[in-house]
Amino acid sequence: GTTSGGFDQLGYTTLTCSMTAGAPIGNGTYRIRNQVSGRYLDNLGYTTNGAPVSQWDGGGSSNQKWVVTFSGGYYTLACVTGGKLLDRRGHTGNGSTGGEVQSSGSSNQKWTIASTSSGSYFKIINHANGLCLDTGGNNGNGATMQMWGSGSSGNQLWQFVP
């Protein structure tokens, strides 16, 4: 984005800001909460390549903190615990599971965070397969996150909590 400042005729400071196109969420560390389950995206402490990503009740754990970075037109989401990136793990079908993998620059690890009509909730859409991060309707603690085609379900809606 760009910022510029100056003084208007009355001596008040003016500031103009613009967001980077296609970037509705600013770079930073967030907890990512599902609309339906109310639980947070969580790597459950796993730090190995290919480990599943799940959801869990809110807490202060680093397992629920994700470094969100917008670059090159897409986001990456890296869990603070282990530093692995959210990844579709090569899966292409509805109901396939998402996980975390060491950074590789692969389109499997690139995501679009899309605004929705649900206010402060967003869809997280994989660049490689076009599927959305989804609870799969499994709303309990430890449920592994899945990939599904875009729909109207709150299972696909996520809030980014600083």
mmCIF file of C-alpha atoms in Angstrom, residues 38-126:
data_model
loop_
_atom_site.group_PDB
_atom_site.id
_atom_site.type_symbol
_atom_site.label_atom_id
_atom_site.label_comp_id
_atom_site.label_asym_id
_atom_site.label_seq_id
_atom_site.Cartn_x
_atom_site.Cartn_y
_atom_site.Cartn_z
ATOM 1 C CA GLY A 38 -16.202 -21.186 17.040
ATOM 2 C CA ARG A 39 -12.913 -23.096 17.247
ATOM 3 C CA TYR A 40 -9.514 -21.971 16.014
ATOM 4 C CA LEU A 41 -7.244 -23.367 13.321
ATOM 5 C CA ASP A 42 -4.655 -25.379 15.263
ATOM 6 C CA ASN A 43 -1.694 -27.567 14.312
ATOM 7 C CA LEU A 44 -2.034 -29.443 17.643
ATOM 8 C CA GLY A 45 1.718 -29.038 18.194
ATOM 9 C CA TYR A 46 2.735 -31.104 15.180
ATOM 10 C CA THR A 47 5.906 -29.894 13.490
ATOM 11 C CA THR A 48 6.462 -32.591 10.842
ATOM 12 C CA ASN A 49 5.851 -32.236 7.102
ATOM 13 C CA GLY A 50 2.414 -33.486 6.115
ATOM 14 C CA ALA A 51 0.915 -33.238 9.595
ATOM 15 C CA PRO A 52 -2.807 -32.483 9.597
ATOM 16 C CA VAL A 53 -4.204 -29.119 10.626
ATOM 17 C CA SER A 54 -7.204 -29.257 12.925
ATOM 18 C CA GLN A 55 -9.305 -26.989 15.115
ATOM 19 C CA TRP A 56 -9.453 -26.516 18.877
ATOM 20 C CA ASP A 57 -11.117 -24.335 21.495
ATOM 21 C CA GLY A 58 -9.511 -20.915 21.877
ATOM 22 C CA GLY A 59 -6.458 -20.490 24.030
ATOM 23 C CA GLY A 60 -3.118 -18.760 24.128
ATOM 24 C CA SER A 61 -1.159 -21.581 22.503
ATOM 25 C CA SER A 62 1.259 -20.853 19.660
ATOM 26 C CA ASN A 63 -0.387 -23.836 17.922
ATOM 27 C CA GLN A 64 -3.269 -21.444 17.135
ATOM 28 C CA LYS A 65 -1.168 -18.514 15.976
ATOM 29 C CA TRP A 66 -0.611 -18.125 12.244
ATOM 30 C CA VAL A 67 1.735 -15.711 10.507
ATOM 31 C CA VAL A 68 -0.260 -14.415 7.544
ATOM 32 C CA THR A 69 1.830 -12.949 4.723
ATOM 33 C CA PHE A 70 0.589 -11.437 1.454
ATOM 34 C CA SER A 71 3.133 -11.555 -1.359
ATOM 35 C CA GLY A 72 2.959 -12.053 -5.110
ATOM 36 C CA GLY A 73 -0.834 -11.869 -5.164
ATOM 37 C CA TYR A 74 -1.403 -14.693 -2.636
ATOM 38 C CA TYR A 75 -1.185 -15.385 1.069
ATOM 39 C CA THR A 76 0.846 -17.924 2.978
ATOM 40 C CA LEU A 77 -0.209 -19.008 6.467
ATOM 41 C CA ALA A 78 2.593 -20.317 8.696
ATOM 42 C CA CYS A 79 1.900 -21.769 12.135
ATOM 43 C CA VAL A 80 4.067 -20.192 14.844
ATOM 44 C CA THR A 81 4.626 -23.681 16.276
ATOM 45 C CA GLY A 82 6.987 -25.356 13.823
ATOM 46 C CA GLY A 83 6.814 -22.658 11.130
ATOM 47 C CA LYS A 84 5.211 -24.977 8.542
ATOM 48 C CA LEU A 85 2.805 -23.543 5.949
ATOM 49 C CA LEU A 86 -0.847 -24.416 5.495
ATOM 50 C CA ASP A 87 -0.864 -26.691 2.428
ATOM 51 C CA ARG A 88 -3.400 -28.686 0.446
ATOM 52 C CA ARG A 89 -0.876 -31.571 0.509
ATOM 53 C CA GLY A 90 -1.459 -32.379 -3.177
ATOM 54 C CA HIS A 91 -5.110 -33.256 -2.618
ATOM 55 C CA THR A 92 -7.642 -32.222 -5.231
ATOM 56 C CA GLY A 93 -11.040 -33.595 -4.213
ATOM 57 C CA ASN A 94 -13.860 -32.472 -1.952
ATOM 58 C CA GLY A 95 -13.374 -33.815 1.545
ATOM 59 C CA SER A 96 -9.601 -34.151 1.184
ATOM 60 C CA THR A 97 -7.602 -33.007 4.186
ATOM 61 C CA GLY A 98 -5.376 -29.991 4.523
ATOM 62 C CA GLY A 99 -2.154 -29.983 6.459
ATOM 63 C CA GLU A 100 1.135 -28.226 6.938
ATOM 64 C CA VAL A 101 4.367 -28.544 4.987
ATOM 65 C CA GLN A 102 7.768 -26.838 4.977
ATOM 66 C CA SER A 103 7.868 -23.774 2.733
ATOM 67 C CA SER A 104 8.522 -24.717 -0.894
ATOM 68 C CA GLY A 105 6.997 -21.902 -2.941
ATOM 69 C CA SER A 106 4.432 -24.381 -4.300
ATOM 70 C CA SER A 107 0.979 -23.180 -5.328
ATOM 71 C CA ASN A 108 -0.286 -25.770 -2.795
ATOM 72 C CA GLN A 109 0.824 -23.266 -0.132
ATOM 73 C CA LYS A 110 -0.685 -20.165 -1.742
ATOM 74 C CA TRP A 111 -4.100 -18.962 -0.665
ATOM 75 C CA THR A 112 -6.616 -16.296 -1.545
ATOM 76 C CA ILE A 113 -8.406 -14.748 1.411
ATOM 77 C CA ALA A 114 -11.731 -13.648 -0.034
ATOM 78 C CA SER A 115 -14.166 -11.196 1.504
ATOM 79 C CA THR A 116 -17.737 -12.452 1.957
ATOM 80 C CA SER A 117 -21.103 -10.921 2.730
ATOM 81 C CA SER A 118 -20.730 -12.308 6.268
ATOM 82 C CA GLY A 119 -19.058 -9.198 7.633
ATOM 83 C CA SER A 120 -15.769 -10.007 9.322
ATOM 84 C CA TYR A 121 -15.539 -13.591 8.002
ATOM 85 C CA PHE A 122 -13.486 -14.668 4.984
ATOM 86 C CA LYS A 123 -13.006 -17.712 2.776
ATOM 87 C CA ILE A 124 -9.528 -19.227 2.536
ATOM 88 C CA ILE A 125 -9.193 -20.584 -1.020
ATOM 89 C CA ASN A 126 -6.287 -22.709 -2.226
#
